[in-house]
C-alpha positions in Angstrom: 1.0 47.2 -87.9 1.3 43.8 -86.2 4.6 41.8 -86.2 4.4 38.3 -87.5 5.8 35.5 -85.2 9.3 34.7 -85.5 10.9 31.5 -86.4 12.5 29.5 -83.6 16.1 29.2 -83.6 18.0 26.2 -83.6 18.8 26.4 -80.0 15.4 27.1 -79.1 14.0 23.9 -81.1 17.0 21.9 -79.1 15.7 23.4 -75.8 11.9 22.6 -76.6 12.9 18.9 -77.5 15.1 18.5 -74.3 11.8 19.6 -72.4 10.2 16.8 -73.9 12.7 14.4 -73.4 13.7 13.8 -76.9 17.4 13.6 -78.2 18.1 15.9 -81.5 21.2 16.9 -82.9 22.0 20.2 -84.1 21.5 19.0 -87.6 17.9 17.8 -86.8 17.2 21.2 -85.0 18.2 22.9 -88.4 16.1 20.3 -90.4 13.3 20.9 -88.3 13.3 24.6 -88.3 13.2 24.5 -92.0 10.0 22.6 -91.9 8.4 24.9 -90.0 8.8 27.6 -92.4 5.5 26.9 -94.1 3.4 26.9 -91.1 5.1 30.2 -89.6 3.9 31.7 -93.1 0.1 30.5 -92.1 0.6 32.4 -88.6 2.0 35.3 -90.5 -1.1 35.6 -92.7 -3.5 35.0 -89.9 -1.7 38.5 -88.5 -3.2 40.2 -91.5 -6.7 38.9 -91.5 -9.1 40.9 -89.4 -11.0 38.7 -86.9 -14.6 39.3 -86.1 -15.9 40.9 -83.1 -19.0 40.8 -80.7 -21.4 43.5 -81.3 -20.9 46.6 -79.2 -24.6 48.2 -79.7 -25.2 50.8 -77.2 -23.2 54.1 -76.6 -21.3 54.3 -73.1 -18.7 56.5 -71.2 -16.0 54.4 -69.3 -17.7 55.5 -65.9 -15.3 55.5 -62.9 -13.9 53.7 -60.0 -16.0 54.5 -56.7 -14.2 55.5 -53.4 -15.1 54.4 -50.2 -18.2 56.7 -49.5 -19.9 55.4 -52.5 -18.6 51.9 -51.9 -19.1 51.0 -48.4 -19.2 47.2 -48.9 -16.2 47.3 -51.5 -18.9 45.6 -54.0 -18.4 47.6 -56.8 -15.2 47.3 -58.9 -16.4 50.2 -61.3 -19.6 52.3 -61.9 -20.9 53.2 -65.1 -24.3 53.6 -66.9 -25.2 52.1 -70.0 -28.5 52.3 -71.3 -30.2 49.9 -73.5 -33.3 49.7 -75.9 -36.0 52.0 -74.8 -38.4 49.2 -74.4 -38.2 45.7 -73.5 -38.9 43.1 -70.5 -35.7 44.8 -68.5 -36.7 48.4 -69.1 -36.2 50.3 -66.0 -34.1 47.6 -64.2 -30.4 48.4 -62.9 -28.2 45.7 -63.4 -24.7 45.0 -62.3 -22.3 42.6 -64.1 -19.8 40.6 -62.4 -16.3 41.8 -63.2 -15.2 38.5 -65.1 -17.7 39.4 -67.8 -16.6 41.8 -70.7 -18.4 45.3 -70.8 -16.8 47.1 -73.7 -15.0 50.3 -72.9 -15.6 49.5 -69.2 -12.3 48.1 -67.0 -12.2 44.7 -66.0 -10.0 43.0 -63.7 -11.6 39.9 -62.4 -10.5 40.4 -58.9 -6.9 40.2 -59.7 -4.2 42.4 -59.9 -2.7 40.4 -62.9 -5.5 41.6 -65.1 -5.7 45.2 -63.7 -5.9 48.0 -66.6 -7.3 45.4 -69.0 -10.2 47.1 -70.9 -12.5 44.8 -73.0 -13.3 45.9 -76.7 -16.6 43.7 -76.8 -19.7 43.1 -75.0 -20.3 39.5 -74.0 -23.4 37.9 -75.3 -25.3 38.1 -71.9 -24.6 42.0 -71.7 -26.0 42.5 -75.5 -29.0 40.5 -74.4 -29.5 42.6 -71.1 -29.1 45.8 -73.2 -31.4 44.9 -76.1 -34.2 44.0 -73.4 -34.0 47.4 -72.3 -32.0 46.9 -69.1 -29.3 49.6 -67.8 -25.9 48.3 -66.7 -24.6 50.3 -63.8 -21.4 48.7 -63.1 -19.0 46.0 -62.5 -19.5 44.0 -59.3 -16.3 43.1 -57.4 -15.5 39.4 -57.3 -12.7 37.1 -55.9 -9.5 36.5 -57.6 -9.9 34.9 -60.9 -13.4 33.7 -59.2 -11.5 30.9 -57.3 -12.8 31.1 -54.0 -16.2 31.0 -52.4 -15.5 33.5 -49.3 -15.1 37.3 -50.2 -11.6 37.7 -49.0 -9.3 37.3 -52.0 -10.5 40.1 -54.4 -7.4 42.2 -55.1 -9.5 45.4 -54.3 -10.2 44.4 -50.7 -12.7 42.2 -48.9 -16.4 42.4 -50.0 -18.6 42.9 -47.0 -21.8 41.4 -46.0 -24.6 43.8 -45.8 -26.1 41.9 -42.8 -22.7 42.4 -41.0 -19.9 44.0 -42.5 -17.5 41.9 -40.2 -18.7 39.0 -42.1 -18.3 37.3 -45.6 -20.3 38.3 -48.6 -19.4 35.0 -50.1 -17.8 34.3 -53.4 -16.9 34.3 -56.0 -19.8 36.5 -57.0 -19.7 38.2 -53.7 -20.2 41.9 -55.0 -23.1 41.0 -57.1 -24.9 39.3 -54.2 -23.8 42.1 -51.8 -25.0 44.8 -54.2 -28.2 43.1 -54.5 -28.7 42.6 -50.7 -28.0 46.4 -50.1 -30.9 47.6 -52.6 -28.3 49.2 -55.0 -29.3 47.2 -57.7 -32.3 44.8 -58.5 -30.5 42.5 -60.4 -27.0 41.1 -61.0 -25.2 38.8 -63.1 -23.0 36.1 -61.4 -21.1 33.0 -62.3 -20.7 29.5 -60.8 -18.0 26.8 -61.0 -18.4 25.4 -57.6 -21.2 27.5 -55.8 -20.3 31.1 -57.0 -23.9 32.2 -57.4 -25.4 30.5 -54.7 -22.9 30.9 -52.0 -22.9 34.8 -52.0 -26.7 34.6 -52.6 -27.1 32.3 -49.5 -25.1 34.2 -47.1 -26.3 37.6 -48.4 -30.0 36.5 -48.1 -31.0 37.1 -51.7 -32.0 34.9 -54.9 -29.5 33.2 -57.0 -30.1 30.5 -59.7 -27.2 28.7 -61.1 -28.8 27.4 -64.6 -28.4 24.1 -66.4 -24.9 23.9 -67.8 -25.2 25.0 -71.1 -28.5 27.5 -70.8 -26.9 30.5 -70.5 -23.8 31.5 -72.9 -20.6 32.5 -71.4 -19.3 34.0 -74.6 -17.2 37.3 -73.7 -16.9 35.9 -70.0 -13.6 34.7 -68.4 -14.4 30.8 -67.5 -12.5 28.7 -65.1 -13.1 25.3 -66.9 -15.2 24.6 -69.9 -17.3 21.8 -68.3 -18.3 23.5 -64.9 -18.5 26.8 -66.2 -22.3 28.7 -65.5 -23.5 32.0 -65.6 -26.9 33.1 -64.1 -29.1 35.5 -62.1 -28.8 37.1 -58.5 -31.7 39.1 -57.8 -33.9 40.5 -55.1 -37.0 38.4 -55.8 -37.9 35.3 -57.6 -39.8 37.4 -60.3 -36.6 39.2 -61.2 -34.7 36.2 -61.2 -37.5 34.8 -63.9 -37.0 37.9 -65.9 -33.5 38.0 -66.2 -33.0 34.4 -66.9 -35.7 34.6 -69.4 -33.2 37.3 -71.3 -30.1 35.7 -70.8 -30.9 32.1 -71.6 -30.8 30.4 -74.9 -28.4 29.2 -77.7 -25.5 31.2 -78.7 -23.8 30.2 -81.8 -20.5 31.5 -80.3 -20.7 29.1 -77.4 -20.8 25.5 -78.2 -21.8 24.9 -74.4 -25.4 26.1 -75.5 -25.8 24.0 -78.4 -28.6 22.0 -76.5 -30.1 24.8 -74.7 -33.8 24.6 -74.1 -35.4 27.7 -72.7 -38.5 27.2 -70.5 -41.3 29.4 -69.6 -39.7 31.2 -66.4 -42.1 34.0 -66.0 -45.1 32.0 -66.7 -43.9 29.8 -63.8 -44.5 32.5 -61.4 -47.6 32.3 -59.3 -48.2 28.7 -59.6 -49.1 27.0 -56.3 -46.8 24.9 -54.1 -49.6 22.2 -54.0 -48.9 19.4 -56.1 -45.2 19.8 -55.9 -43.1 16.7 -55.1 -39.9 17.5 -53.2 -37.3 15.2 -52.2 -35.4 16.3 -49.2 -31.9 14.8 -49.5 -30.7 13.2 -46.4 -26.9 13.2 -47.3 -27.4 17.2 -47.9 -28.5 17.5 -44.4 -25.9 15.2 -43.1 -22.4 15.9 -44.1 -20.4 14.4 -40.9 -17.0 15.2 -41.8 -15.2 18.1 -42.8 -17.3 21.1 -42.2 -20.7 19.6 -40.8 -24.1 21.4 -41.0 -24.8 23.3 -38.0 -27.8 22.4 -36.3 -29.6 25.6 -36.6 -29.0 25.9 -40.3 -30.7 22.5 -40.7 -33.5 23.6 -38.5 -34.1 26.7 -40.6 -34.3 24.6 -43.8 -36.3 22.2 -42.4 -38.9 24.5 -41.3 -38.8 26.2 -44.8 -39.9 22.5 -46.1 -42.5 22.0 -43.5 -44.1 25.4 -44.6 -44.0 24.1 -48.4 -45.6 20.8 -47.0 -48.4 23.0 -45.3 -49.1 24.7 -48.7 -49.6 21.6 -50.5 -46.4 20.1 -51.4 -45.3 16.7 -50.7 -42.2 16.4 -48.8 -40.2 13.2 -48.5 -36.9 12.4 -47.5 -34.7 10.5 -49.9 -31.0 9.1 -50.0 -28.1 9.7 -52.5 -25.0 8.3 -51.2 -22.9 9.5 -54.1 -23.9 13.0 -53.2 -21.1 12.6 -50.5 -18.6 11.9 -53.2 -19.9 14.7 -55.5 -17.0 17.2 -53.8 -14.3 14.7 -54.7 -15.5 14.3 -58.2 -15.8 18.1 -58.8 -12.2 18.4 -57.3 -10.9 16.0 -59.6 -12.6 18.0 -62.9 -11.8 21.6 -61.5 -8.2 21.5 -60.4 -6.7 20.3 -63.5 -9.4 22.1 -65.6 -8.7 25.4 -64.3 -4.9 25.1 -64.3 -5.0 24.1 -67.8 -7.8 26.4 -69.1 -7.8 29.3 -67.1 -4.1 29.9 -66.3 -1.8 27.8 -68.5 -4.6 28.7 -71.2 -4.3 32.4 -70.6 -8.0 32.7 -69.6 -9.8 30.7 -72.4 -7.8 27.6 -73.2 -8.0 26.3 -76.7 -9.3 23.4 -79.0 -13.2 24.4 -78.5 -15.2 25.8 -81.3 -16.5 29.1 -80.0 -15.6 33.0 -79.8 -12.2 33.7 -78.3 -11.8 37.3 -76.8 -8.3 37.7 -77.9 -7.7 40.7 -76.2 -8.6 39.2 -72.7 -6.2 36.5 -73.5 -3.4 38.5 -74.5 -4.0 40.8 -71.1 -4.1 37.8 -68.9 -0.9 36.4 -70.4 1.1 39.3 -70.0 -0.2 40.0 -66.6 0.0 36.4 -65.0 3.4 35.3 -66.8 5.2 38.7 -65.5 3.6 38.8 -62.1 2.7 35.2 -61.0 3.3 36.1 -57.2 0.1 38.6 -57.5 -2.4 36.1 -57.7 -4.1 34.8 -54.5 -3.4 31.9 -52.5 -6.2 29.9 -53.6 -5.0 30.7 -57.4 -1.7 29.5 -56.6 -2.8 26.4 -54.9 -4.9 25.5 -58.0 -2.0 26.2 -60.3 0.4 24.2 -58.2 -1.7 21.0 -57.3 -3.3 21.2 -60.9 0.1 21.0 -62.6 1.4 18.6 -60.2 -1.5 16.2 -60.9 -1.2 16.9 -64.5 2.8 16.2 -64.9 2.8 13.1 -62.5 -0.6 11.4 -63.4 -1.0 12.4 -66.8 -4.6 13.5 -66.7 -5.8 10.4 -65.3 -7.6 11.6 -62.3 -9.4 14.3 -64.4 -10.4 11.9 -66.6 -11.9 9.5 -64.2 -13.7 12.5 -62.5 -15.3 13.3 -65.7 -16.5 9.7 -66.2 -17.8 9.6 -62.7 -19.5 12.8 -63.4 -22.0 10.8 -65.7 -22.9 8.3 -62.5 -23.4 11.4 -60.2 -26.0 13.0 -62.6 -27.7 9.6 -63.1 -27.9 9.5 -59.4 -29.6 12.7 -59.2 -31.9 12.0 -62.3 -33.1 8.9 -60.8 -34.6 10.8 -57.8 -35.7 13.6 -60.0 -37.6 10.9 -62.1 -39.8 10.5 -59.0 -39.8 13.9 -57.7 -40.0 17.5 -59.1 -37.4 19.1 -56.8 -34.3 17.8 -54.5 -34.1 20.1 -51.6 -31.2 20.8 -48.9 -29.6 23.4 -47.2 -27.5 25.8 -49.6 -24.7 26.1 -47.2 -23.6 24.1 -44.0 -23.5 27.3 -41.9 -24.3 31.1 -42.0 -21.4 33.7 -43.2 -18.2 33.3 -41.6 -16.1 36.1 -40.5 -13.8 37.9 -42.9 -10.1 36.8 -42.0 -7.4 39.2 -40.7 -5.0 40.8 -43.3 -2.3 38.7 -41.5 -4.1 35.3 -41.2 -2.2 32.3 -42.0 -2.3 30.7 -45.6 -4.1 27.7 -44.1 -6.8 29.8 -42.6 -7.0 32.2 -45.8 -7.5 29.0 -47.7 -10.0 27.2 -45.7 -12.5 30.2 -45.3 -12.5 30.3 -49.1 -13.4 26.8 -50.0 -15.0 25.2 -46.7 -18.7 25.5 -47.6 -19.3 24.1 -50.7 -20.1 20.5 -50.0 -23.9 20.8 -51.1 -23.3 23.6 -54.0 -20.2 21.9 -55.9 -21.6 18.5 -56.8 -24.2 20.4 -59.2 -21.6 22.0 -61.1 -20.3 18.7 -61.9 -23.6 17.2 -62.7 -25.0 20.2 -64.5 -28.3 20.4 -63.0 -30.1 23.8 -62.0 -29.9 24.7 -58.5 -31.8 27.6 -56.8 -30.9 29.3 -53.5 -34.0 30.8 -51.6 -33.5 32.8 -48.4 -35.3 31.0 -45.8 -34.4 32.6 -42.4 -31.6 34.0 -40.3 -29.3 32.2 -37.5 -27.3 34.9 -35.4 -28.9 37.7 -37.7 -27.2 36.2 -40.7 -29.2 34.8 -43.7 -29.6 30.9 -44.5 -30.6 29.5 -47.8 -32.7 26.6 -48.9 -31.3 25.1 -52.1 -33.7 23.7 -54.6 -32.5 21.4 -57.5 -34.3 20.3 -60.6 -34.0 18.3 -63.6 -31.9 19.4 -66.6 -33.5 22.6 -68.4 -36.3 22.6 -65.8 -35.5 25.9 -64.2 -39.3 26.7 -64.5 -40.0 24.3 -61.7 -37.4 25.6 -59.4 -38.8 29.5 -60.1 -42.6 27.8 -59.0 -41.3 26.2 -55.9 -39.2 29.4 -55.1 -41.8 31.9 -55.8 -44.5 29.7 -53.8 -42.1 29.7 -50.9 -41.4 33.5 -51.1 -45.2 34.1 -51.1 -45.6 32.3 -47.8 -44.0 35.0 -45.6 -41.1 37.1 -45.2 -38.0 35.0 -44.6 -36.1 37.9 -42.4 -38.9 37.0 -39.4 -38.4 33.4 -39.5 
């Protein structure tokens, strides 16, 4: 039996008023308390009503937490085996699910101590779609603490290691997903991307990762960071598998208002189409970040060599300039810091005031965890909360709002180029994977290595354009990625271009 919410005392009302700068007397507090009785009756009635639940259609056992011998990269959080439909486009495929996505009956901690012990009671929409398509879900891929890191060292269960060099980062926040694909343990995985978290680990691990157009793939049943930059998408061992997985998970979902305008393309039909005729814009600014963490020369050379191969195969490649691209990270910062603080942390995992499905069990578990153990979140999460709340209190949402307005100009700048070209191209990341920091490293080093590589990835979370990282070579034994950006809901062209490049030769020998 549930317990109805308690009517606040007069003392509690006075305390609330003081926090808002109001001046109330005890008589005022008693008056307001009486006025609250009717609303509290509505809350009591809500407790008596049964809420709808997302479907759980396929039987499963809870699985197990793998030990070091079966988890050498620390890329698994949990192993299980959930078999979907007997037939379908994903029949015979093994898929790992990023551990910020609910799988009913299977533990989920989203890389964070404050959520450890939570077991979802629903399957996320993308999970149901995979199982309906015949896929087999074989476990939860480890990820960064609440997904707020693009390195792979903030995960509460320990750093996730790069299959190409275990001393190096796998990237984040979907590091487990990319590492498992790169290691050959699964063919497909789900990732999430709010600043580059599909493309960063895919680029550093040498696999194929596609951040779809914002709103193409539903986040229902997943734990977001910030509504307006949340994306879910495929990380796979081939372009063909990216196309097949995306075709299954994409499309409108009545539970997720982000997807109301989703347009699904013929992703599988794009496979095998030639590079000839493609118009590719090489973004000058994507090769030319001069401050902060600049592009290393060897990385730039590998990406330009990849573009020359596409040109030799019949694509037209021309350099273009989009000066606002260099301000993309600043616009993204204005959006995500307050957005994450308000929705993910203060909003207890899901926030409020959006007309979709709320996984209430996740909200309650996260609220209990982080309110009772705030010191247990990572240094990156602490930074987000502290700075996001500071900006909110002192500047009253001004900079978040301005960044949201500026994203319109950022999107327009890319769209103007995409009106003349099919694809914008640039390095996914400015350098190959960095080393995992020592456990006793400084906070400054810890945070820098979590966030220092996103200057080309995060602008497209703000603009919402689809972006696809394709491995194109190695530098010092570590993979380098070519990022292809397309028109909204034109993932098919990115798949065409990526597959055309994949067929030009083995990137590992480049």
